[in-house]
mmCIF file with all atom_site columns, C-alpha atoms in Angstrom:
data_model
loop_
_atom_site.group_PDB
_atom_site.id
_atom_site.type_symbol
_atom_site.label_atom_id
_atom_site.label_alt_id
_atom_site.label_comp_id
_atom_site.label_asym_id
_atom_site.label_entity_id
_atom_site.label_seq_id
_atom_site.pdbx_PDB_ins_code
_atom_site.Cartn_x
_atom_site.Cartn_y
_atom_site.Cartn_z
_atom_site.occupancy
_atom_site.B_iso_or_equiv
_atom_site.pdbx_formal_charge
_atom_site.auth_seq_id
_atom_site.auth_comp_id
_atom_site.auth_asym_id
_atom_site.auth_atom_id
_atom_site.pdbx_PDB_model_num
ATOM 1   C CA . MET A 1 1   ? 52.313 11.941  2.313   1.00 62.00 ? 141 MET A CA 1
ATOM 2   C CA . SER A 1 2   ? 49.910 14.035  4.278   1.00 75.00 ? 142 SER A CA 1
ATOM 3   C CA . LEU A 1 3   ? 46.383 14.614  3.064   1.00 85.00 ? 143 LEU A CA 1
ATOM 4   C CA . PHE A 1 4   ? 47.156 18.301  2.556   1.00 86.00 ? 144 PHE A CA 1
ATOM 5   C CA . ALA A 1 5   ? 50.202 17.562  0.432   1.00 82.00 ? 145 ALA A CA 1
ATOM 6   C CA . ALA A 1 6   ? 48.250 14.998  -1.594  1.00 85.00 ? 146 ALA A CA 1
ATOM 7   C CA . PHE A 1 7   ? 45.446 17.492  -2.182  1.00 91.00 ? 147 PHE A CA 1
ATOM 8   C CA . VAL A 1 8   ? 47.771 20.336  -3.218  1.00 90.00 ? 148 VAL A CA 1
ATOM 9   C CA . SER A 1 9   ? 49.796 18.014  -5.475  1.00 87.00 ? 149 SER A CA 1
ATOM 10  C CA . GLY A 1 10  ? 46.659 16.669  -7.120  1.00 89.00 ? 150 GLY A CA 1
ATOM 11  C CA . ALA A 1 11  ? 45.230 20.163  -7.620  1.00 92.00 ? 151 ALA A CA 1
ATOM 12  C CA . LEU A 1 12  ? 48.466 21.438  -9.200  1.00 91.00 ? 152 LEU A CA 1
ATOM 13  C CA . PHE A 1 13  ? 48.628 18.374  -11.420 1.00 89.00 ? 153 PHE A CA 1
ATOM 14  C CA . ALA A 1 14  ? 44.987 18.821  -12.559 1.00 91.00 ? 154 ALA A CA 1
ATOM 15  C CA . LEU A 1 15  ? 45.458 22.553  -13.124 1.00 92.00 ? 155 LEU A CA 1
ATOM 16  C CA . GLY A 1 16  ? 48.612 21.978  -15.195 1.00 90.00 ? 156 GLY A CA 1
ATOM 17  C CA . LEU A 1 17  ? 46.988 19.263  -17.301 1.00 89.00 ? 157 LEU A CA 1
ATOM 18  C CA . SER A 1 18  ? 43.852 21.358  -17.856 1.00 90.00 ? 158 SER A CA 1
ATOM 19  C CA . LEU A 1 19  ? 45.726 24.564  -18.779 1.00 91.00 ? 159 LEU A CA 1
ATOM 20  C CA . SER A 1 20  ? 48.072 22.759  -21.148 1.00 89.00 ? 160 SER A CA 1
ATOM 21  C CA . GLY A 1 21  ? 45.207 20.993  -22.902 1.00 88.00 ? 161 GLY A CA 1
ATOM 22  C CA . MET A 1 22  ? 46.491 17.531  -22.068 1.00 89.00 ? 162 MET A CA 1
ATOM 23  C CA . THR A 1 23  ? 43.036 16.296  -21.110 1.00 88.00 ? 163 THR A CA 1
ATOM 24  C CA . GLU A 1 24  ? 42.080 16.508  -24.790 1.00 89.00 ? 164 GLU A CA 1
ATOM 25  C CA . PRO A 1 25  ? 42.691 13.163  -26.488 1.00 89.00 ? 165 PRO A CA 1
ATOM 26  C CA . SER A 1 26  ? 43.269 14.948  -29.789 1.00 89.00 ? 166 SER A CA 1
ATOM 27  C CA . ARG A 1 27  ? 46.406 16.594  -28.350 1.00 89.00 ? 167 ARG A CA 1
ATOM 28  C CA . VAL A 1 28  ? 47.885 13.271  -27.323 1.00 86.00 ? 168 VAL A CA 1
ATOM 29  C CA . ILE A 1 29  ? 46.944 11.555  -30.569 1.00 89.00 ? 169 ILE A CA 1
ATOM 30  C CA . GLY A 1 30  ? 48.436 14.542  -32.441 1.00 90.00 ? 170 GLY A CA 1
ATOM 31  C CA . PHE A 1 31  ? 51.660 14.062  -30.524 1.00 90.00 ? 171 PHE A CA 1
ATOM 32  C CA . LEU A 1 32  ? 51.761 10.370  -31.425 1.00 87.00 ? 172 LEU A CA 1
ATOM 33  C CA . ASP A 1 33  ? 51.030 11.081  -35.137 1.00 87.00 ? 173 ASP A CA 1
ATOM 34  C CA . LEU A 1 34  ? 54.605 11.546  -36.316 1.00 88.00 ? 174 LEU A CA 1
ATOM 35  C CA . SER A 1 35  ? 53.774 11.173  -40.005 1.00 89.00 ? 175 SER A CA 1
ATOM 36  C CA . GLY A 1 36  ? 50.766 13.516  -40.068 1.00 85.00 ? 176 GLY A CA 1
ATOM 37  C CA . ALA A 1 37  ? 49.887 16.749  -38.285 1.00 86.00 ? 177 ALA A CA 1
ATOM 38  C CA . TRP A 1 38  ? 52.351 16.280  -35.430 1.00 90.00 ? 178 TRP A CA 1
ATOM 39  C CA . ASP A 1 39  ? 51.574 18.356  -32.294 1.00 91.00 ? 179 ASP A CA 1
ATOM 40  C CA . PRO A 1 40  ? 54.694 18.847  -30.129 1.00 92.00 ? 180 PRO A CA 1
ATOM 41  C CA . SER A 1 41  ? 52.800 20.362  -27.158 1.00 91.00 ? 181 SER A CA 1
ATOM 42  C CA . LEU A 1 42  ? 52.956 17.138  -25.097 1.00 90.00 ? 182 LEU A CA 1
ATOM 43  C CA . ALA A 1 43  ? 56.751 17.154  -25.424 1.00 92.00 ? 183 ALA A CA 1
ATOM 44  C CA . PHE A 1 44  ? 56.835 20.675  -24.006 1.00 93.00 ? 184 PHE A CA 1
ATOM 45  C CA . VAL A 1 45  ? 54.562 19.711  -21.087 1.00 91.00 ? 185 VAL A CA 1
ATOM 46  C CA . MET A 1 46  ? 56.715 16.656  -20.292 1.00 91.00 ? 186 MET A CA 1
ATOM 47  C CA . GLY A 1 47  ? 59.946 18.652  -20.704 1.00 94.00 ? 187 GLY A CA 1
ATOM 48  C CA . GLY A 1 48  ? 58.668 21.361  -18.380 1.00 93.00 ? 188 GLY A CA 1
ATOM 49  C CA . ALA A 1 49  ? 57.609 18.802  -15.758 1.00 91.00 ? 189 ALA A CA 1
ATOM 50  C CA . VAL A 1 50  ? 60.911 16.953  -15.893 1.00 94.00 ? 190 VAL A CA 1
ATOM 51  C CA . THR A 1 51  ? 62.917 20.168  -15.706 1.00 96.00 ? 191 THR A CA 1
ATOM 52  C CA . VAL A 1 52  ? 61.017 21.533  -12.691 1.00 93.00 ? 192 VAL A CA 1
ATOM 53  C CA . TYR A 1 53  ? 61.188 18.153  -10.927 1.00 90.00 ? 193 TYR A CA 1
ATOM 54  C CA . ALA A 1 54  ? 64.906 17.690  -11.587 1.00 93.00 ? 194 ALA A CA 1
ATOM 55  C CA . ILE A 1 55  ? 65.795 21.132  -10.197 1.00 95.00 ? 195 ILE A CA 1
ATOM 56  C CA . LEU A 1 56  ? 63.496 20.978  -7.162  1.00 90.00 ? 196 LEU A CA 1
ATOM 57  C CA . TYR A 1 57  ? 64.455 17.387  -6.317  1.00 87.00 ? 197 TYR A CA 1
ATOM 58  C CA . ARG A 1 58  ? 68.159 18.289  -6.148  1.00 89.00 ? 198 ARG A CA 1
ATOM 59  C CA . LEU A 1 59  ? 67.484 21.471  -4.129  1.00 89.00 ? 199 LEU A CA 1
ATOM 60  C CA . ILE A 1 60  ? 65.199 19.743  -1.638  1.00 86.00 ? 200 ILE A CA 1
ATOM 61  C CA . ARG A 1 61  ? 67.438 16.715  -1.151  1.00 84.00 ? 201 ARG A CA 1
ATOM 62  C CA . ALA A 1 62  ? 70.507 18.933  -0.675  1.00 85.00 ? 202 ALA A CA 1
ATOM 63  C CA . ARG A 1 63  ? 68.830 21.049  2.030   1.00 83.00 ? 203 ARG A CA 1
ATOM 64  C CA . ALA A 1 64  ? 66.648 18.619  3.905   1.00 81.00 ? 204 ALA A CA 1
ATOM 65  C CA . GLU A 1 65  ? 67.097 15.294  5.645   1.00 82.00 ? 205 GLU A CA 1
ATOM 66  C CA . GLN A 1 66  ? 63.366 14.935  6.071   1.00 81.00 ? 206 GLN A CA 1
ATOM 67  C CA . PRO A 1 67  ? 60.511 16.143  3.854   1.00 80.00 ? 207 PRO A CA 1
ATOM 68  C CA . LEU A 1 68  ? 58.313 18.945  5.108   1.00 77.00 ? 208 LEU A CA 1
ATOM 69  C CA . LEU A 1 69  ? 55.076 16.993  5.014   1.00 75.00 ? 209 LEU A CA 1
ATOM 70  C CA . ALA A 1 70  ? 56.152 13.388  5.538   1.00 76.00 ? 210 ALA A CA 1
ATOM 71  C CA . GLU A 1 71  ? 58.297 11.323  7.855   1.00 82.00 ? 211 GLU A CA 1
ATOM 72  C CA . GLU A 1 72  ? 60.748 10.249  5.194   1.00 82.00 ? 212 GLU A CA 1
ATOM 73  C CA . PHE A 1 73  ? 61.576 10.554  1.507   1.00 82.00 ? 213 PHE A CA 1
ATOM 74  C CA . HIS A 1 74  ? 60.171 7.782   -0.626  1.00 80.00 ? 214 HIS A CA 1
ATOM 75  C CA . VAL A 1 75  ? 62.703 7.359   -3.411  1.00 80.00 ? 215 VAL A CA 1
ATOM 76  C CA . PRO A 1 76  ? 62.120 4.312   -5.601  1.00 78.00 ? 216 PRO A CA 1
ATOM 77  C CA . LEU A 1 77  ? 64.967 1.896   -6.094  1.00 81.00 ? 217 LEU A CA 1
ATOM 78  C CA . ARG A 1 78  ? 66.006 0.894   -9.563  1.00 78.00 ? 218 ARG A CA 1
ATOM 79  C CA . GLY A 1 79  ? 63.912 -1.994  -10.717 1.00 80.00 ? 219 GLY A CA 1
ATOM 80  C CA . LYS A 1 80  ? 64.773 -4.670  -13.211 1.00 87.00 ? 220 LYS A CA 1
ATOM 81  C CA . VAL A 1 81  ? 63.488 -4.632  -16.742 1.00 90.00 ? 221 VAL A CA 1
ATOM 82  C CA . ASP A 1 82  ? 61.607 -7.875  -17.170 1.00 90.00 ? 222 ASP A CA 1
ATOM 83  C CA . VAL A 1 83  ? 58.888 -9.372  -19.368 1.00 91.00 ? 223 VAL A CA 1
ATOM 84  C CA . LYS A 1 84  ? 56.140 -8.179  -16.989 1.00 87.00 ? 224 LYS A CA 1
ATOM 85  C CA . LEU A 1 85  ? 57.371 -4.579  -17.275 1.00 89.00 ? 225 LEU A CA 1
ATOM 86  C CA . LEU A 1 86  ? 57.690 -4.740  -21.054 1.00 93.00 ? 226 LEU A CA 1
ATOM 87  C CA . VAL A 1 87  ? 54.240 -6.299  -21.537 1.00 92.00 ? 227 VAL A CA 1
ATOM 88  C CA . GLY A 1 88  ? 52.688 -3.752  -19.158 1.00 89.00 ? 228 GLY A CA 1
ATOM 89  C CA . ALA A 1 89  ? 54.392 -0.829  -20.884 1.00 91.00 ? 229 ALA A CA 1
ATOM 90  C CA . THR A 1 90  ? 53.252 -2.100  -24.289 1.00 94.00 ? 230 THR A CA 1
ATOM 91  C CA . LEU A 1 91  ? 49.635 -2.455  -23.128 1.00 91.00 ? 231 LEU A CA 1
ATOM 92  C CA . PHE A 1 92  ? 49.758 0.974   -21.479 1.00 90.00 ? 232 PHE A CA 1
ATOM 93  C CA . GLY A 1 93  ? 51.128 2.524   -24.672 1.00 89.00 ? 233 GLY A CA 1
ATOM 94  C CA . ALA A 1 94  ? 48.494 0.813   -26.809 1.00 91.00 ? 234 ALA A CA 1
ATOM 95  C CA . GLY A 1 95  ? 45.683 2.065   -24.577 1.00 88.00 ? 235 GLY A CA 1
ATOM 96  C CA . TRP A 1 96  ? 47.190 5.537   -24.481 1.00 87.00 ? 236 TRP A CA 1
ATOM 97  C CA . GLY A 1 97  ? 47.551 5.682   -28.252 1.00 87.00 ? 237 GLY A CA 1
ATOM 98  C CA . LEU A 1 98  ? 44.102 4.322   -28.983 1.00 89.00 ? 238 LEU A CA 1
ATOM 99  C CA . ALA A 1 99  ? 42.211 6.503   -26.487 1.00 88.00 ? 239 ALA A CA 1
ATOM 100 C CA . GLY A 1 100 ? 44.491 9.540   -26.340 1.00 88.00 ? 240 GLY A CA 1
ATOM 101 C CA . LEU A 1 101 ? 44.197 9.373   -22.550 1.00 89.00 ? 241 LEU A CA 1
ATOM 102 C CA . CYS A 1 102 ? 46.347 8.002   -19.765 1.00 86.00 ? 242 CYS A CA 1
ATOM 103 C CA . PRO A 1 103 ? 45.339 7.711   -16.081 1.00 88.00 ? 243 PRO A CA 1
ATOM 104 C CA . GLY A 1 104 ? 46.144 11.198  -14.850 1.00 88.00 ? 244 GLY A CA 1
ATOM 105 C CA . PRO A 1 105 ? 44.542 13.185  -17.672 1.00 89.00 ? 245 PRO A CA 1
ATOM 106 C CA . ALA A 1 106 ? 41.581 10.778  -17.720 1.00 90.00 ? 246 ALA A CA 1
ATOM 107 C CA . ILE A 1 107 ? 40.817 11.474  -14.053 1.00 89.00 ? 247 ILE A CA 1
ATOM 108 C CA . VAL A 1 108 ? 41.150 15.225  -14.647 1.00 89.00 ? 248 VAL A CA 1
ATOM 109 C CA . ALA A 1 109 ? 38.882 14.983  -17.673 1.00 89.00 ? 249 ALA A CA 1
ATOM 110 C CA . LEU A 1 110 ? 36.444 12.968  -15.550 1.00 88.00 ? 250 LEU A CA 1
ATOM 111 C CA . GLY A 1 111 ? 36.215 15.990  -13.287 1.00 84.00 ? 251 GLY A CA 1
ATOM 112 C CA . ALA A 1 112 ? 35.150 17.996  -16.335 1.00 83.00 ? 252 ALA A CA 1
ATOM 113 C CA . ALA A 1 113 ? 32.279 15.526  -16.909 1.00 87.00 ? 253 ALA A CA 1
ATOM 114 C CA . LYS A 1 114 ? 33.615 14.204  -20.222 1.00 86.00 ? 254 LYS A CA 1
ATOM 115 C CA . PRO A 1 115 ? 31.765 10.956  -21.085 1.00 88.00 ? 255 PRO A CA 1
ATOM 116 C CA . GLU A 1 116 ? 34.779 9.342   -22.827 1.00 89.00 ? 256 GLU A CA 1
ATOM 117 C CA . ALA A 1 117 ? 36.860 9.972   -19.693 1.00 90.00 ? 257 ALA A CA 1
ATOM 118 C CA . ALA A 1 118 ? 34.198 8.258   -17.556 1.00 92.00 ? 258 ALA A CA 1
ATOM 119 C CA . LEU A 1 119 ? 34.225 5.158   -19.730 1.00 92.00 ? 259 LEU A CA 1
ATOM 120 C CA . PHE A 1 120 ? 38.013 5.131   -19.933 1.00 92.00 ? 260 PHE A CA 1
ATOM 121 C CA . THR A 1 121 ? 38.368 5.544   -16.130 1.00 92.00 ? 261 THR A CA 1
ATOM 122 C CA . LEU A 1 122 ? 35.849 2.759   -15.485 1.00 93.00 ? 262 LEU A CA 1
ATOM 123 C CA . ALA A 1 123 ? 37.722 0.429   -17.839 1.00 92.00 ? 263 ALA A CA 1
ATOM 124 C CA . MET A 1 124 ? 41.040 1.416   -16.217 1.00 91.00 ? 264 MET A CA 1
ATOM 125 C CA . VAL A 1 125 ? 39.734 0.602   -12.734 1.00 93.00 ? 265 VAL A CA 1
ATOM 126 C CA . VAL A 1 126 ? 38.311 -2.729  -13.905 1.00 94.00 ? 266 VAL A CA 1
ATOM 127 C CA . GLY A 1 127 ? 41.570 -3.562  -15.706 1.00 90.00 ? 267 GLY A CA 1
ATOM 128 C CA . SER A 1 128 ? 43.617 -2.672  -12.619 1.00 90.00 ? 268 SER A CA 1
ATOM 129 C CA . TRP A 1 129 ? 41.366 -4.819  -10.415 1.00 93.00 ? 269 TRP A CA 1
ATOM 130 C CA . LEU A 1 130 ? 41.564 -7.794  -12.801 1.00 92.00 ? 270 LEU A CA 1
ATOM 131 C CA . THR A 1 131 ? 45.330 -7.474  -13.037 1.00 88.00 ? 271 THR A CA 1
ATOM 132 C CA . SER A 1 132 ? 45.646 -7.457  -9.253  1.00 90.00 ? 272 SER A CA 1
ATOM 133 C CA . LEU A 1 133 ? 43.605 -10.655 -9.116  1.00 91.00 ? 273 LEU A CA 1
ATOM 134 C CA . LEU A 1 134 ? 45.552 -12.381 -11.875 1.00 87.00 ? 274 LEU A CA 1
ATOM 135 C CA . THR A 1 135 ? 49.041 -11.376 -10.697 1.00 84.00 ? 275 THR A CA 1
ATOM 136 C CA . ARG A 1 136 ? 48.578 -11.825 -6.937  1.00 81.00 ? 276 ARG A CA 1
ATOM 137 C CA . PRO A 1 137 ? 51.125 -14.344 -5.606  1.00 73.00 ? 277 PRO A CA 1
ATOM 138 C CA . THR A 1 138 ? 49.576 -17.699 -4.729  1.00 54.00 ? 278 THR A CA 1
ATOM 139 C CA . ARG A 1 139 ? 51.020 -17.462 -1.210  1.00 46.00 ? 279 ARG A CA 1
ATOM 140 C CA . ALA A 1 140 ? 48.953 -14.294 -0.616  1.00 49.00 ? 280 ALA A CA 1
ATOM 141 C CA . ARG A 1 141 ? 45.762 -16.068 -1.687  1.00 48.00 ? 281 ARG A CA 1
ATOM 142 C CA . THR A 1 142 ? 46.261 -18.884 0.789   1.00 48.00 ? 282 THR A CA 1
ATOM 143 C CA . SER A 1 143 ? 47.735 -16.900 3.684   1.00 47.00 ? 283 SER A CA 1
ATOM 144 C CA . GLY A 1 144 ? 45.289 -14.017 3.708   1.00 51.00 ? 284 GLY A CA 1
ATOM 145 C CA . LEU A 1 145 ? 48.197 -11.513 3.750   1.00 48.00 ? 285 LEU A CA 1
ATOM 146 C CA . PRO A 1 146 ? 48.315 -8.585  1.312   1.00 50.00 ? 286 PRO A CA 1
ATOM 147 C CA . SER A 1 147 ? 50.842 -9.007  -1.512  1.00 47.00 ? 287 SER A CA 1
ATOM 148 C CA . ARG A 1 148 ? 52.971 -6.070  -0.350  1.00 49.00 ? 288 ARG A CA 1
ATOM 149 C CA . ALA A 1 149 ? 53.362 -7.635  3.097   1.00 46.00 ? 289 ALA A CA 1
ATOM 150 C CA . LEU A 1 150 ? 54.849 -10.703 1.428   1.00 44.00 ? 290 LEU A CA 1
ATOM 151 C CA . ALA A 1 151 ? 57.381 -8.593  -0.474  1.00 48.00 ? 291 ALA A CA 1
ATOM 152 C CA . ASN A 1 152 ? 59.092 -7.808  2.839   1.00 46.00 ? 292 ASN A CA 1
ATOM 153 C CA . ASP A 1 153 ? 59.680 -11.530 3.452   1.00 45.00 ? 293 ASP A CA 1
ATOM 154 C CA . ASP A 1 154 ? 62.197 -11.673 0.629   1.00 47.00 ? 294 ASP A CA 1
ATOM 155 C CA . ALA A 1 155 ? 64.353 -8.892  2.090   1.00 43.00 ? 295 ALA A CA 1
#
């Protein structure tokens, strides 16, 4: 992805999150509170995002062999559902539910100088760093190669 495309995408994402109020932890916690004062606004934001993406993805893929701002399309392959995925999803959900923030909205809220977003983002970066240390394949530690370079060996 080009720097321009990354910048425009990030700006649109931040604008959408800010306008929809999704940088406010109370909105997210209200969405997760099914037995109390449930706030469906997050469902509308997600539904709008999925709808726009689904339509544009099909249109772009039908008309173009190559993306406008990249050399190729980067379409993820289906991955397997394993214990690592389930544990990660559970931890992500617990953090999301406890804080009312997930990575994207936290970074946008950080730009608005919200102290809770700064602490959350710092903890998120430290957690990501620790996870990368703990889950790095032992071959990568001894060979000096990045983990992703080793993934191509299995192909």
